[in-house]
Each structure stands twice: as C-alpha cells, then as structure tokens.
Amino acid sequence: MKLPVAFETKMRKLLGEEYAHYIASYNHPKSRGFRINPLKVSMEEWNRISPFETRKRVPWCEQGFYYEAKEKPTKHPYYFAGLYYIQEPSAMAPGAYLPIEEGDRVLDLCAAPGGKSTQVGSRLGQKGVLVSNDISATRAMALLKNIESFGIRNAIVTAETPERLSSKLEGYFDKILIDAPCSGEGMFKKSEEAIKSWEKYGVSHCCNLQREILDYAAHMLRPQGMILYSTCTFSPEENEGMMEAFLTKHPDFKVIPLTPKGGIQKAHPEWGGAREALKDALRLWPHHLEGEGHFVCLLQKKGEKKEYRSYLPLEKRIKDYPDMATFFEKETTISLETPVMEVKGKIYAVPKESPDLSGLRVLRNGLLLGELKNKRFEPSHALVLGYEKDCFKHTIDFKAEDEAVKRYLKGETLLYEAPKGYHVITVDGYPLGWVKAQNDRLKNEYPPSWRMMG
Ligand SMILES: C[S@@+](CC[C@H](N)C(=O)[O-])C[C@H]1O[C@@H](n2cnc3c(N)ncnc32)[C@H](O)[C@@H]1O
C-alpha cells in the first residue's frame, strides 16, 4: 500500500521510536468484526446458535466478535433477521464507551450508515428515544435500513444539518454521539478511498466541520448530559486539539476519564497543545490491538438538570384506526393501545417523549407499522423485524440450513400449504418477513431492496 508521503512524515514525527512498529501493522491482515444484537439474541443464545467457527471476542465491546473472511456472515440468514451488524472492531469502541442509562434520549448526530446507532439503539433496550441523523439524505436511507433490520422501535431517523436540528432541540438530549466526519487516517488500510479523500480535503477542512458540529451538539445537550466524540483519524488537530478548542470555548464542559481496555491507549494531550485532562481520552492504534485507528473522548456538561417540556402530543392509538386495529388483532399480540402517528398514510409507533420535529426532514418517526391504502392496512417489513416471533399469530418456521430460506430471501414464491392470509417467515424462530398464503403457495412479500444477492 502506498501511503501519502506527507502523512508518513507526520506520523514518523508523532510516533518517534514507535513508528516502525506502527508502519509494520499495514502488512497485517485486516481485522473483521461483527456485533450481535442484544434486542434479538442474548449472548448465551448466540453462543449456542452461532454458525461461525471463530468465537474470539472484541475486548472493548461486550457484543463484539472477530470473524474470518471465509465465514461470509453477510450471506447467512441470521444477518437478514438482524441478529448482528458487520463492523470494523475499533469502530465498536465509541458506542461501547458511551454510558447509557435506562430511558436516555440519545442523539447520534453523524450516524450513517448506522454502526454506532445500531449499537446504542440496541443498548437502549426499546426504552427512551434515539434520534439518528445524517446530513446526507442518501446515506440516511442506508442508516434507516440498518435501524429497521436491528428492530429498534424507539428510533427517529432524520436527514438534517446540525444547525436545523439544534433550532428545535435545545437541551433535549441526555447523550450525544458525534462520530465526526474526519480525515480518515485510521481507515487507510481498510479503503483506498480514504487515502484519496485525505489528499483531496485534508485535515483543516474536517476541523471546520467538527467545530461546527460540536457547537450545535452542545446546544442540544441538557446539563449533566454527555457527548461522546470520536474520529477514525490520527491527526491531533481533529482529536486532542479539537477537544481542547471545544473545552476552551465551552467552559461548562469537562472531560470524563475512560478506562483503556484490550490494548487501547491513552490519548496524547501534548500532541494537540491540549490540557492534561485529555490524557483520559482514548486512542486505538493498529499496532497495539486488532483493529484500525480511532479516537474516543467523553465530555460532560456541567450545571443542573432541567426538565424538557416541548413533547410531541400523542393522541392516537392503533385502536383509533379500525382497519389497522383489525389487522393487529387478527395477526399480532401487539397492544392496540400503542401510541401512533400518521404521516401521509404511513403509521408509526412513536416513542414516548418524542420531540416535536415539524419542519425538519424526518425519514422515520419511530417504528413504521404499515400503510393505510384505500381503507386497507398493509403491514411494513419493519414491523416484522421490530418484534419477536411470539408477537405474531401466524408464523412459518424454517431451519437456517433449509434451502427455502435462501429462496425466500431472494424473492421467490414458495410451494407450501398454509391457511390463506398473512404469515411471518421465521428462521430458527427469528422473524424474517411476510408472505401471503394462497392456493398452496406462499406469495413472497420480502421487499426487493432487502433481497439476498447472488
Ligand atoms: C464517520 S461517518 C459516520 C459513521 C457512522 N457513525 C457509523 O458508525 O456507521 C461520518 C458521517 O458524518 C456525516 N456528516 C458529514 N458532515 C456532517 C454534518 N455537518 N452533520 C451531520 N453529519 C455529517 C457524513 O455523511 C457521514 O455519514
């Protein structure tokens, strides 16, 4: 791999004697990881059912595992059931180090494609609120799909600028994750694109973005709330230096020490002309652990906790829409008292204490239950992925090895005798999607954009 000369020179200067060790890590094979979804599978259950040989754990992430390329986890039906997310092991650190308490309102401000959002969302355990945002509407679509796949019901997905979000959400959040757009130096081994982007945009362009994002985040955080700032770059300007500039501008914030685990190192305040307290931020180095480069820092806002009062009024329930209520009664055990919101015929189950986001670009207001079409209710794919098997009254279960599962995931009609109407296909008991049974056939309702390729 050809690294930019300016980058090598910079790293040699920063790392001194360690440089040889660091540069040698570019010859090591890439580390691959996946993170299991505690909303769908406990660790005990996973250890029983895991189809993969490798059982090696990622030391800094309770749900993280390494895997070998030959194991091809994206081809297994469990992937389609949302049992795990493929994630570079070091990228699991920010979501693991963010403290989460029951009922927290969390903002993931730069969230696409959803690595950290799926992690934090699954740690929330369907309680509280997760607002997952990305400035790019196209990237936010991929984020939405991953949130749906993970079955996170209490997530709101937006595609907004931090400025516009902050105009509506002053002091709303308990926790904010900023996985900042950065110069990506820690990802050079993972992608050639990262090198090209570094050469094109450089560090200072990213610093401007990060400063702005951090300022808007500070505005949206309640006193006593926390910001977890992370990058996948080595440059001190975007890490210790960025945190120093933020703390100078916002003296109502302090650094919360993080404990290094499994080869993670302390940060280097001296590199960024930063205060001593920033040694308690963390750096992940490819020559100290199995994973790429990352920086993680936890900040807390001082002051007294205030109550946020401007919630979205939730007046409707499933039972208020007769066609939908009939469907839910016939097909599910989900409560008809579930609070819902209708947007252009689409019905969402909305988390309690949702903020009022009117006027913003909202892709999803909670769990999409389905659509009202000419008085008929059509259930969504997200509904199947958002609940466990026992919540559906008509299910057809296949074993993961059964060829029918792959054929279903590829969109084929299956020959199968079942009572007429909707059924949920499950794999080893994990819901995958809808079918409609008729005349000894299961009409495939698996969405084309979710299908298994190849
Ligand atoms: C490092 S990536 C995020 C990766 C993501 N957190 C994950 O774990 O999958 C940074 C993201 O920031 C987004 N971004 C860039 N500028 C932004 C801004 N001003 N506000 C919000 N998001 C921004 C990019 O579109 C990109 O998706």
Tab-separated table of C-alpha atoms and ligand atoms in Angstrom:
chain	number	residue	atom	x	y	z
A	1	MET	CA	0.000	0.000	0.000
A	2	LYS	CA	1.264	3.455	-0.954
A	3	LEU	CA	0.686	5.960	1.832
A	4	PRO	CA	0.911	9.718	1.117
A	5	VAL	CA	4.427	10.972	1.853
A	6	ALA	CA	3.157	13.935	3.893
A	7	PHE	CA	1.181	11.518	6.053
A	8	GLU	CA	4.178	9.241	6.639
A	9	THR	CA	6.360	12.190	7.584
A	10	LYS	CA	3.777	13.426	10.055
A	11	MET	CA	3.314	10.005	11.670
A	12	ARG	CA	7.071	9.424	11.935
A	13	LYS	CA	7.377	12.694	13.829
A	14	LEU	CA	4.464	11.935	16.147
A	15	LEU	CA	5.346	8.349	16.936
A	16	GLY	CA	9.159	8.514	17.102
A	17	GLU	CA	10.501	5.089	18.103
A	18	GLU	CA	7.078	3.509	17.788
A	19	TYR	CA	6.814	4.404	14.110
A	20	ALA	CA	8.451	1.214	12.779
A	21	HIS	CA	6.023	-0.902	14.793
A	22	TYR	CA	3.106	1.214	13.560
A	23	ILE	CA	4.029	1.130	9.880
A	24	ALA	CA	4.579	-2.637	10.032
A	25	SER	CA	0.910	-3.012	11.019
A	26	TYR	CA	-0.067	-2.121	7.430
A	27	ASN	CA	1.233	-5.559	6.445
A	28	HIS	CA	-1.009	-7.367	8.920
A	29	PRO	CA	-4.287	-8.736	7.628
A	30	LYS	CA	-7.401	-6.571	8.132
A	31	SER	CA	-9.419	-7.329	11.241
A	32	ARG	CA	-13.046	-8.163	10.607
A	33	GLY	CA	-15.799	-7.922	13.164
A	34	PHE	CA	-19.494	-8.223	13.819
A	35	ARG	CA	-21.591	-7.182	16.767
A	36	ILE	CA	-24.571	-9.204	17.918
A	37	ASN	CA	-27.924	-7.544	18.535
A	38	PRO	CA	-28.998	-7.866	22.179
A	39	LEU	CA	-32.546	-6.859	21.201
A	40	LYS	CA	-32.867	-10.162	19.352
A	41	VAL	CA	-30.339	-12.579	20.797
A	42	SER	CA	-28.677	-12.908	24.212
A	43	MET	CA	-25.001	-13.822	24.424
A	44	GLU	CA	-25.924	-17.207	25.857
A	45	GLU	CA	-28.288	-17.915	22.983
A	46	TRP	CA	-25.733	-16.684	20.435
A	47	ASN	CA	-23.054	-18.959	21.858
A	48	ARG	CA	-25.469	-21.826	21.346
A	49	ILE	CA	-26.552	-20.973	17.792
A	50	SER	CA	-23.539	-19.186	16.261
A	51	PRO	CA	-22.895	-20.670	12.805
A	52	PHE	CA	-19.333	-19.274	12.749
A	53	GLU	CA	-16.180	-21.084	13.817
A	54	THR	CA	-14.474	-18.051	15.312
A	55	ARG	CA	-15.519	-17.231	18.849
A	56	LYS	CA	-12.882	-14.598	19.531
A	57	ARG	CA	-14.329	-11.564	21.327
A	58	VAL	CA	-13.549	-7.871	20.785
A	59	PRO	CA	-12.136	-6.857	24.207
A	60	TRP	CA	-13.725	-3.385	24.358
A	61	CYS	CA	-17.214	-4.307	23.183
A	62	GLU	CA	-19.400	-6.775	25.055
A	63	GLN	CA	-21.305	-7.803	21.922
A	64	GLY	CA	-18.337	-7.777	19.515
A	65	PHE	CA	-16.734	-10.763	17.771
A	66	TYR	CA	-13.944	-11.176	15.224
A	67	TYR	CA	-14.545	-13.340	12.178
A	68	GLU	CA	-12.556	-14.786	9.280
A	69	ALA	CA	-13.312	-13.694	5.693
A	70	LYS	CA	-14.162	-17.288	4.674
A	71	GLU	CA	-17.109	-17.274	7.103
A	72	LYS	CA	-19.095	-14.783	4.982
A	73	PRO	CA	-21.507	-13.547	7.677
A	74	THR	CA	-23.441	-11.311	5.247
A	75	LYS	CA	-24.647	-14.456	3.434
A	76	HIS	CA	-26.192	-16.105	6.472
A	77	PRO	CA	-29.981	-15.806	7.047
A	78	TYR	CA	-29.321	-14.581	10.618
A	79	TYR	CA	-27.857	-11.431	9.071
A	80	PHE	CA	-31.189	-10.811	7.312
A	81	ALA	CA	-33.005	-11.385	10.595
A	82	GLY	CA	-30.925	-8.558	12.146
A	83	LEU	CA	-29.053	-10.769	14.591
A	84	TYR	CA	-25.749	-8.939	14.016
A	85	TYR	CA	-24.130	-5.965	12.301
A	86	ILE	CA	-20.822	-6.112	10.450
A	87	GLN	CA	-18.491	-3.539	11.965
A	88	GLU	CA	-14.770	-2.897	11.978
A	89	PRO	CA	-13.705	-3.842	15.557
A	90	SER	CA	-12.216	-0.448	16.539
A	91	ALA	CA	-15.412	1.248	15.317
A	92	MET	CA	-17.245	-0.605	18.111
A	93	ALA	CA	-15.397	1.451	20.761
A	94	PRO	CA	-17.375	4.756	20.632
A	95	GLY	CA	-20.755	3.040	21.036
A	96	ALA	CA	-19.367	0.814	23.784
A	97	TYR	CA	-17.805	3.665	25.786
A	98	LEU	CA	-20.905	5.885	25.718
A	99	PRO	CA	-22.632	5.364	29.092
A	100	ILE	CA	-26.310	4.529	28.558
A	101	GLU	CA	-28.964	4.672	31.254
A	102	GLU	CA	-32.496	3.379	31.035
A	103	GLY	CA	-34.794	5.863	29.318
A	104	ASP	CA	-31.989	8.049	27.909
A	105	ARG	CA	-32.654	10.312	24.952
A	106	VAL	CA	-29.705	9.841	22.660
A	107	LEU	CA	-28.705	11.714	19.518
A	108	ASP	CA	-26.347	10.124	17.008
A	109	LEU	CA	-25.576	13.221	15.009
A	110	CYS	CA	-23.403	11.819	12.188
A	111	ALA	CA	-24.977	8.402	12.083
A	112	ALA	CA	-24.936	6.874	8.581
A	113	PRO	CA	-24.692	4.022	7.775
A	114	GLY	CA	-25.622	3.195	11.357
A	115	GLY	CA	-22.788	1.269	13.043
A	116	LYS	CA	-22.977	3.280	16.237
A	117	SER	CA	-26.738	3.863	16.038
A	118	THR	CA	-27.498	0.145	15.889
A	119	GLN	CA	-25.127	-0.360	18.815
A	120	VAL	CA	-26.525	2.422	21.000
A	121	GLY	CA	-30.111	1.716	19.905
A	122	SER	CA	-29.807	-1.925	20.891
A	123	ARG	CA	-28.288	-0.941	24.246
A	124	LEU	CA	-31.310	1.282	24.962
A	125	GLY	CA	-33.496	-1.836	25.045
A	126	GLN	CA	-36.521	-0.185	23.310
A	127	LYS	CA	-36.713	2.451	26.079
A	128	GLY	CA	-36.033	6.175	25.787
A	129	VAL	CA	-35.503	7.772	22.385
A	130	LEU	CA	-32.761	7.501	19.778
A	131	VAL	CA	-32.570	10.252	17.162
A	132	SER	CA	-30.280	9.075	14.366
A	133	ASN	CA	-29.264	11.812	11.987
A	134	ASP	CA	-27.045	12.224	8.963
A	135	ILE	CA	-26.721	15.315	6.843
A	136	SER	CA	-26.782	13.203	3.677
A	137	ALA	CA	-30.259	12.025	2.685
A	138	THR	CA	-28.865	9.144	0.608
A	139	ARG	CA	-26.654	7.912	3.420
A	140	ALA	CA	-29.557	8.307	5.832
A	141	MET	CA	-31.536	5.772	3.737
A	142	ALA	CA	-28.874	3.133	4.445
A	143	LEU	CA	-28.993	4.148	8.104
A	144	LEU	CA	-32.754	3.681	8.167
A	145	LYS	CA	-32.465	0.190	6.728
A	146	ASN	CA	-29.926	-0.838	9.359
A	147	ILE	CA	-32.073	0.567	12.179
A	148	GLU	CA	-35.060	-1.370	10.837
A	149	SER	CA	-33.035	-4.534	10.438
A	150	PHE	CA	-31.940	-4.281	14.088
A	151	GLY	CA	-35.584	-3.931	15.152
A	152	ILE	CA	-35.015	-0.663	17.036
A	153	ARG	CA	-38.533	0.591	17.669
A	154	ASN	CA	-37.730	3.803	19.540
A	155	ALA	CA	-35.619	5.413	16.790
A	156	ILE	CA	-36.371	8.584	14.868
A	157	VAL	CA	-34.304	8.969	11.703
A	158	THR	CA	-33.585	12.414	10.292
A	159	ALA	CA	-31.504	13.820	7.437
A	160	GLU	CA	-30.716	17.298	8.680
A	161	THR	CA	-27.980	19.800	9.292
A	162	PRO	CA	-26.910	20.038	12.928
A	163	GLU	CA	-27.924	23.711	12.779
A	164	ARG	CA	-31.554	22.984	11.860
A	165	LEU	CA	-31.808	20.118	14.362
A	166	SER	CA	-30.480	22.324	17.136
A	167	SER	CA	-33.083	25.003	16.370
A	168	LYS	CA	-35.759	22.530	17.541
A	169	LEU	CA	-33.963	20.528	20.191
A	170	GLU	CA	-32.272	22.833	22.676
A	171	GLY	CA	-31.432	20.878	25.859
A	172	TYR	CA	-33.384	17.758	24.813
A	173	PHE	CA	-30.712	15.044	24.851
A	174	ASP	CA	-29.085	13.113	27.698
A	175	LYS	CA	-26.358	11.745	25.451
A	176	ILE	CA	-24.967	12.806	22.064
A	177	LEU	CA	-22.655	10.731	19.944
A	178	ILE	CA	-20.566	12.592	17.389
A	179	ASP	CA	-18.746	10.152	15.145
A	180	ALA	CA	-17.369	13.075	13.245
A	181	PRO	CA	-16.631	13.345	9.539
A	182	CYS	CA	-12.828	13.280	9.656
A	183	SER	CA	-9.723	12.927	7.521
A	184	GLY	CA	-9.987	9.126	7.976
A	185	GLU	CA	-6.284	8.398	8.509
A	186	GLY	CA	-7.187	5.377	10.622
A	187	MET	CA	-9.000	3.822	7.677
A	188	PHE	CA	-6.217	3.909	5.063
A	189	LYS	CA	-5.729	0.151	5.345
A	190	LYS	CA	-9.443	-0.508	5.024
A	191	SER	CA	-10.031	1.612	1.923
A	192	GLU	CA	-8.079	3.305	-0.852
A	193	GLU	CA	-10.938	5.810	-0.982
A	194	ALA	CA	-9.913	7.091	2.454
A	195	ILE	CA	-6.459	7.983	1.060
A	196	LYS	CA	-7.963	9.816	-1.912
A	197	SER	CA	-10.338	11.743	0.326
A	198	TRP	CA	-7.454	12.692	2.675
A	199	GLU	CA	-5.484	14.036	-0.273
A	200	LYS	CA	-8.498	15.943	-1.570
A	201	TYR	CA	-9.922	17.500	1.615
A	202	GLY	CA	-7.129	17.395	4.199
A	203	VAL	CA	-7.285	17.917	7.901
A	204	SER	CA	-8.283	21.590	8.142
A	205	HIS	CA	-11.491	21.161	6.115
A	206	CYS	CA	-12.554	18.437	8.567
A	207	CYS	CA	-11.621	20.579	11.589
A	208	ASN	CA	-14.062	23.281	10.421
A	209	LEU	CA	-16.873	20.733	10.136
A	210	GLN	CA	-16.087	19.200	13.531
A	211	ARG	CA	-16.026	22.567	15.322
A	212	GLU	CA	-19.422	23.465	13.933
A	213	ILE	CA	-20.977	20.060	14.699
A	214	LEU	CA	-19.654	20.152	18.277
A	215	ASP	CA	-21.082	23.629	18.911
A	216	TYR	CA	-24.573	22.637	17.777
A	217	ALA	CA	-24.361	19.434	19.804
A	218	ALA	CA	-23.502	21.420	22.952
A	219	HIS	CA	-26.703	23.404	22.431
A	220	MET	CA	-28.844	20.255	22.183
A	221	LEU	CA	-27.427	18.626	25.324
A	222	ARG	CA	-29.078	19.056	28.706
A	223	PRO	CA	-26.939	19.954	31.739
A	224	GLN	CA	-25.304	16.792	33.182
A	225	GLY	CA	-25.633	15.214	29.734
A	226	MET	CA	-22.658	13.702	27.892
A	227	ILE	CA	-21.087	13.984	24.453
A	228	LEU	CA	-19.049	11.089	23.111
A	229	TYR	CA	-16.793	12.464	20.376
A	230	SER	CA	-14.970	10.058	18.096
A	231	THR	CA	-12.979	10.060	14.872
A	232	CYS	CA	-11.217	7.441	12.797
A	233	THR	CA	-8.160	9.586	12.261
A	234	PHE	CA	-4.772	10.045	13.927
A	235	SER	CA	-4.343	13.776	13.388
A	236	PRO	CA	-4.061	15.582	16.770
A	237	GLU	CA	-5.822	18.664	15.315
A	238	GLU	CA	-9.032	16.632	14.905
A	239	ASN	CA	-8.655	14.808	18.214
A	240	GLU	CA	-6.925	16.214	21.323
A	241	GLY	CA	-6.633	19.631	19.626
A	242	MET	CA	-10.336	19.690	18.691
A	243	MET	CA	-11.344	18.752	22.229
A	244	GLU	CA	-9.082	21.468	23.657
A	245	ALA	CA	-10.640	24.109	21.391
A	246	PHE	CA	-14.121	22.931	22.396
A	247	LEU	CA	-13.359	22.971	26.130
A	248	THR	CA	-11.875	26.453	25.854
A	249	LYS	CA	-14.975	27.732	24.084
A	250	HIS	CA	-17.362	25.805	26.360
A	251	PRO	CA	-16.027	26.013	29.926
A	252	ASP	CA	-19.263	24.398	31.131
A	253	PHE	CA	-17.916	21.039	29.850
A	254	LYS	CA	-15.383	18.688	31.444
A	255	VAL	CA	-13.568	15.525	30.334
A	256	ILE	CA	-14.806	12.248	31.831
A	257	PRO	CA	-11.974	9.694	32.143
A	258	LEU	CA	-12.321	6.493	30.122
A	259	THR	CA	-10.622	3.238	31.095
A	260	PRO	CA	-8.448	1.706	28.369
A	261	LYS	CA	-9.224	-1.948	27.595
A	262	GLY	CA	-7.604	-4.638	25.459
A	263	GLY	CA	-4.667	-2.688	24.006
A	264	ILE	CA	-6.417	0.698	23.795
A	265	GLN	CA	-4.051	3.552	24.705
A	266	LYS	CA	-4.488	6.850	26.477
A	267	ALA	CA	-4.601	10.000	24.345
A	268	HIS	CA	-1.747	12.469	23.828
A	269	PRO	CA	-2.733	15.966	25.005
A	270	GLU	CA	0.851	17.116	24.376
A	271	TRP	CA	0.376	16.494	20.626
A	272	GLY	CA	-2.563	18.872	20.391
A	273	GLY	CA	-1.361	21.604	22.768
A	274	ALA	CA	-4.194	20.373	24.977
A	275	ARG	CA	-4.899	20.260	28.706
A	276	GLU	CA	-3.661	17.369	30.846
A	277	ALA	CA	-7.222	16.089	31.464
A	278	LEU	CA	-7.354	14.982	27.815
A	279	LYS	CA	-4.924	12.139	28.533
A	280	ASP	CA	-8.093	10.390	29.745
A	281	ALA	CA	-9.447	10.253	26.207
A	282	LEU	CA	-8.525	7.125	24.250
A	283	ARG	CA	-6.649	6.205	21.108
A	284	LEU	CA	-6.931	2.913	19.261
A	285	TRP	CA	-3.819	2.052	17.261
A	286	PRO	CA	-3.476	-0.741	14.696
A	287	HIS	CA	-0.097	-1.737	16.156
A	288	HIS	CA	-1.464	-2.130	19.699
A	289	LEU	CA	-4.674	-4.043	19.030
A	290	GLU	CA	-6.636	-5.933	16.393
A	291	GLY	CA	-8.449	-3.096	14.696
A	292	GLU	CA	-7.852	0.195	12.907
A	293	GLY	CA	-7.206	3.723	14.201
A	294	HIS	CA	-9.768	5.603	16.308
A	295	PHE	CA	-10.026	8.375	18.881
A	296	VAL	CA	-12.685	8.481	21.609
A	297	CYS	CA	-13.355	11.245	24.142
A	298	LEU	CA	-16.204	11.607	26.645
A	299	LEU	CA	-17.330	15.081	27.770
A	300	GLN	CA	-19.938	16.097	30.323
A	301	LYS	CA	-21.916	19.331	30.528
A	302	LYS	CA	-21.928	20.887	33.981
A	303	GLY	CA	-24.948	22.533	35.566
A	304	GLU	CA	-28.290	21.489	36.968
A	305	LYS	CA	-30.552	19.073	35.115
A	306	LYS	CA	-33.658	20.830	33.715
A	307	GLU	CA	-36.910	19.306	32.518
A	308	TYR	CA	-37.574	19.489	28.767
A	309	ARG	CA	-41.213	20.241	28.117
A	310	SER	CA	-41.973	20.515	24.434
A	311	TYR	CA	-43.003	16.938	23.580
A	312	LEU	CA	-44.941	15.798	20.562
A	313	PRO	CA	-48.586	15.354	21.588
A	314	LEU	CA	-49.539	11.696	21.103
A	315	GLU	CA	-53.299	11.486	20.831
A	316	LYS	CA	-53.834	8.468	18.581
A	317	ARG	CA	-53.614	4.753	19.303
A	318	ILE	CA	-53.684	1.704	16.981
A	319	LYS	CA	-57.299	1.148	18.058
A	320	ASP	CA	-58.292	4.538	16.567
A	321	TYR	CA	-57.713	3.202	13.010
A	322	PRO	CA	-60.300	0.407	12.524
A	323	ASP	CA	-58.641	-1.313	9.514
A	324	MET	CA	-55.290	-1.347	11.202
A	325	ALA	CA	-56.787	-2.436	14.528
A	326	THR	CA	-58.495	-5.385	12.788
A	327	PHE	CA	-55.169	-6.412	11.262
A	328	PHE	CA	-53.297	-6.152	14.556
A	329	GLU	CA	-55.937	-8.122	16.403
A	330	LYS	CA	-56.003	-10.888	13.808
A	331	GLU	CA	-52.261	-11.159	13.157
A	332	THR	CA	-50.416	-9.987	16.271
A	333	THR	CA	-50.435	-9.781	20.048
A	334	ILE	CA	-49.242	-6.152	19.954
A	335	SER	CA	-51.289	-3.813	22.187
A	336	LEU	CA	-53.980	-1.762	20.436
A	337	GLU	CA	-53.140	0.989	22.933
A	338	THR	CA	-49.737	1.554	21.238
A	339	PRO	CA	-49.382	5.329	20.578
A	340	VAL	CA	-49.155	6.049	16.856
A	341	MET	CA	-48.762	8.917	14.453
A	342	GLU	CA	-49.946	9.112	10.838
A	343	VAL	CA	-47.863	10.846	8.195
A	344	LYS	CA	-49.275	10.724	4.641
A	345	GLY	CA	-50.986	7.369	5.201
A	346	LYS	CA	-47.960	5.815	6.911
A	347	ILE	CA	-48.466	4.822	10.526
A	348	TYR	CA	-45.609	4.926	13.009
A	349	ALA	CA	-45.409	3.631	16.575
A	350	VAL	CA	-43.883	6.655	18.248
A	351	PRO	CA	-41.558	6.608	21.280
A	352	LYS	CA	-42.807	8.303	24.452
A	353	GLU	CA	-41.444	11.815	24.990
A	354	SER	CA	-40.671	12.264	21.286
A	355	PRO	CA	-39.671	15.809	20.428
A	356	ASP	CA	-41.675	17.932	18.003
A	357	LEU	CA	-39.669	17.830	14.755
A	358	SER	CA	-42.173	19.533	12.467
A	359	GLY	CA	-40.488	21.307	9.564
A	360	LEU	CA	-37.441	19.017	9.646
A	361	ARG	CA	-36.546	16.272	7.202
A	362	VAL	CA	-37.725	13.201	9.124
A	363	LEU	CA	-37.378	9.815	7.397
A	364	ARG	CA	-38.960	7.896	10.225
A	365	ASN	CA	-40.827	8.934	13.381
A	366	GLY	CA	-40.474	5.630	15.220
A	367	LEU	CA	-41.293	2.132	14.038
A	368	LEU	CA	-43.107	2.104	10.698
A	369	LEU	CA	-46.062	-0.228	11.302
A	370	GLY	CA	-47.505	-0.029	7.816
A	371	GLU	CA	-49.602	1.953	5.406
A	372	LEU	CA	-53.302	2.697	5.079
A	373	LYS	CA	-54.271	2.139	1.449
A	374	ASN	CA	-57.905	2.653	0.409
A	375	LYS	CA	-59.104	1.603	3.839
A	376	ARG	CA	-56.844	-1.452	3.751
A	377	PHE	CA	-53.873	-1.780	6.104
A	378	GLU	CA	-50.642	-3.054	4.583
A	379	PRO	CA	-48.071	-4.104	7.202
A	380	SER	CA	-44.460	-2.969	6.807
A	381	HIS	CA	-41.328	-5.077	6.672
A	382	ALA	CA	-40.008	-3.088	9.664
A	383	LEU	CA	-42.924	-4.392	11.754
A	384	VAL	CA	-41.752	-7.994	11.364
A	385	LEU	CA	-38.177	-7.091	12.247
A	386	GLY	CA	-39.259	-4.967	15.217
A	387	TYR	CA	-40.933	-7.736	17.223
A	388	GLU	CA	-40.201	-11.292	18.234
A	389	LYS	CA	-41.906	-14.393	16.908
A	390	ASP	CA	-44.374	-14.645	19.802
A	391	CYS	CA	-45.886	-11.292	18.802
A	392	PHE	CA	-47.203	-12.810	15.549
A	393	LYS	CA	-50.115	-15.238	15.493
A	394	HIS	CA	-49.308	-16.937	12.154
A	395	THR	CA	-45.716	-17.960	11.589
A	396	ILE	CA	-43.936	-20.496	9.393
A	397	ASP	CA	-40.553	-21.539	10.684
A	398	PHE	CA	-37.642	-22.824	8.614
A	399	LYS	CA	-34.257	-24.005	9.778
A	400	ALA	CA	-31.303	-21.855	8.679
A	401	GLU	CA	-29.962	-24.733	6.535
A	402	ASP	CA	-33.250	-25.130	4.660
A	403	GLU	CA	-32.881	-24.051	1.021
A	404	ALA	CA	-36.353	-22.470	1.283
A	405	VAL	CA	-34.902	-19.676	3.453
A	406	LYS	CA	-32.455	-18.556	0.778
A	407	ARG	CA	-35.148	-18.828	-1.867
A	408	TYR	CA	-37.432	-16.687	0.276
A	409	LEU	CA	-34.689	-14.093	0.822
A	410	LYS	CA	-34.112	-13.968	-2.930
A	411	GLY	CA	-37.771	-13.111	-3.501
A	412	GLU	CA	-39.069	-16.454	-4.828
A	413	THR	CA	-42.587	-17.824	-4.343
A	414	LEU	CA	-42.555	-20.973	-2.181
A	415	LEU	CA	-44.761	-24.023	-2.635
A	416	TYR	CA	-46.207	-24.598	0.826
A	417	GLU	CA	-49.627	-25.393	2.241
A	418	ALA	CA	-50.846	-22.907	4.838
A	419	PRO	CA	-54.155	-21.256	5.742
A	420	LYS	CA	-54.955	-18.330	3.444
A	421	GLY	CA	-53.613	-14.935	4.530
A	422	TYR	CA	-50.576	-13.289	6.098
A	423	HIS	CA	-47.821	-15.326	7.778
A	424	VAL	CA	-44.421	-14.330	9.126
A	425	ILE	CA	-41.491	-16.408	7.899
A	426	THR	CA	-39.001	-17.100	10.668
A	427	VAL	CA	-35.559	-18.670	10.579
A	428	ASP	CA	-34.907	-20.797	13.677
A	429	GLY	CA	-37.585	-18.664	15.316
A	430	TYR	CA	-36.214	-15.218	14.279
A	431	PRO	CA	-38.652	-13.212	12.126
A	432	LEU	CA	-37.520	-12.502	8.552
A	433	GLY	CA	-40.502	-11.111	6.627
A	434	TRP	CA	-44.082	-11.521	5.422
A	435	VAL	CA	-45.680	-13.955	2.980
A	436	LYS	CA	-49.290	-14.243	1.869
A	437	ALA	CA	-50.524	-17.825	1.622
A	438	GLN	CA	-52.923	-18.785	-1.159
A	439	ASN	CA	-53.537	-21.957	-3.197
A	440	ASP	CA	-50.643	-23.995	-1.713
A	441	ARG	CA	-48.232	-21.152	-2.361
A	442	LEU	CA	-46.542	-18.500	-0.270
A	443	LYS	CA	-46.530	-15.221	-2.165
A	444	ASN	CA	-43.271	-13.505	-1.343
A	445	GLU	CA	-43.628	-10.108	0.367
A	446	TYR	CA	-39.890	-9.687	1.018
A	447	PRO	CA	-39.000	-6.128	-0.132
A	448	PRO	CA	-36.906	-6.126	-3.343
A	449	SER	CA	-34.325	-3.710	-1.909
A	450	TRP	CA	-33.646	-6.102	1.007
A	451	ARG	CA	-33.172	-9.253	-1.068
A	452	MET	CA	-30.188	-11.565	-0.872
A	453	MET	CA	-27.999	-11.170	-3.951
A	454	GLY	CA	-26.071	-13.843	-5.819
B	1	LIG	C1	-17.600	8.684	10.163
B	1	LIG	S1	-19.078	8.771	9.276
B	1	LIG	C2	-20.250	8.126	10.394
B	1	LIG	C3	-20.243	6.651	10.553
B	1	LIG	C4	-21.361	6.172	11.456
B	1	LIG	N1	-21.352	6.836	12.734
B	1	LIG	C5	-21.343	4.677	11.665
B	1	LIG	O1	-20.906	4.228	12.720
B	1	LIG	O2	-21.812	3.941	10.781
B	1	LIG	C6	-19.445	10.465	9.300
B	1	LIG	C7	-20.816	10.831	8.781
B	1	LIG	O3	-20.993	12.225	9.006
B	1	LIG	C8	-21.840	12.712	8.006
B	1	LIG	N2	-21.681	14.184	8.019
B	1	LIG	C9	-20.805	14.951	7.343
B	1	LIG	N3	-20.978	16.240	7.655
B	1	LIG	C10	-21.989	16.279	8.568
B	1	LIG	C11	-22.647	17.321	9.254
B	1	LIG	N4	-22.279	18.591	9.103
B	1	LIG	N5	-23.656	16.994	10.082
B	1	LIG	C12	-24.047	15.701	10.257
B	1	LIG	N6	-23.456	14.668	9.621
B	1	LIG	C13	-22.441	14.970	8.793
B	1	LIG	C14	-21.404	12.014	6.751
B	1	LIG	O4	-22.450	11.977	5.789
B	1	LIG	C15	-21.044	10.627	7.293
B	1	LIG	O5	-22.102	9.731	7.102
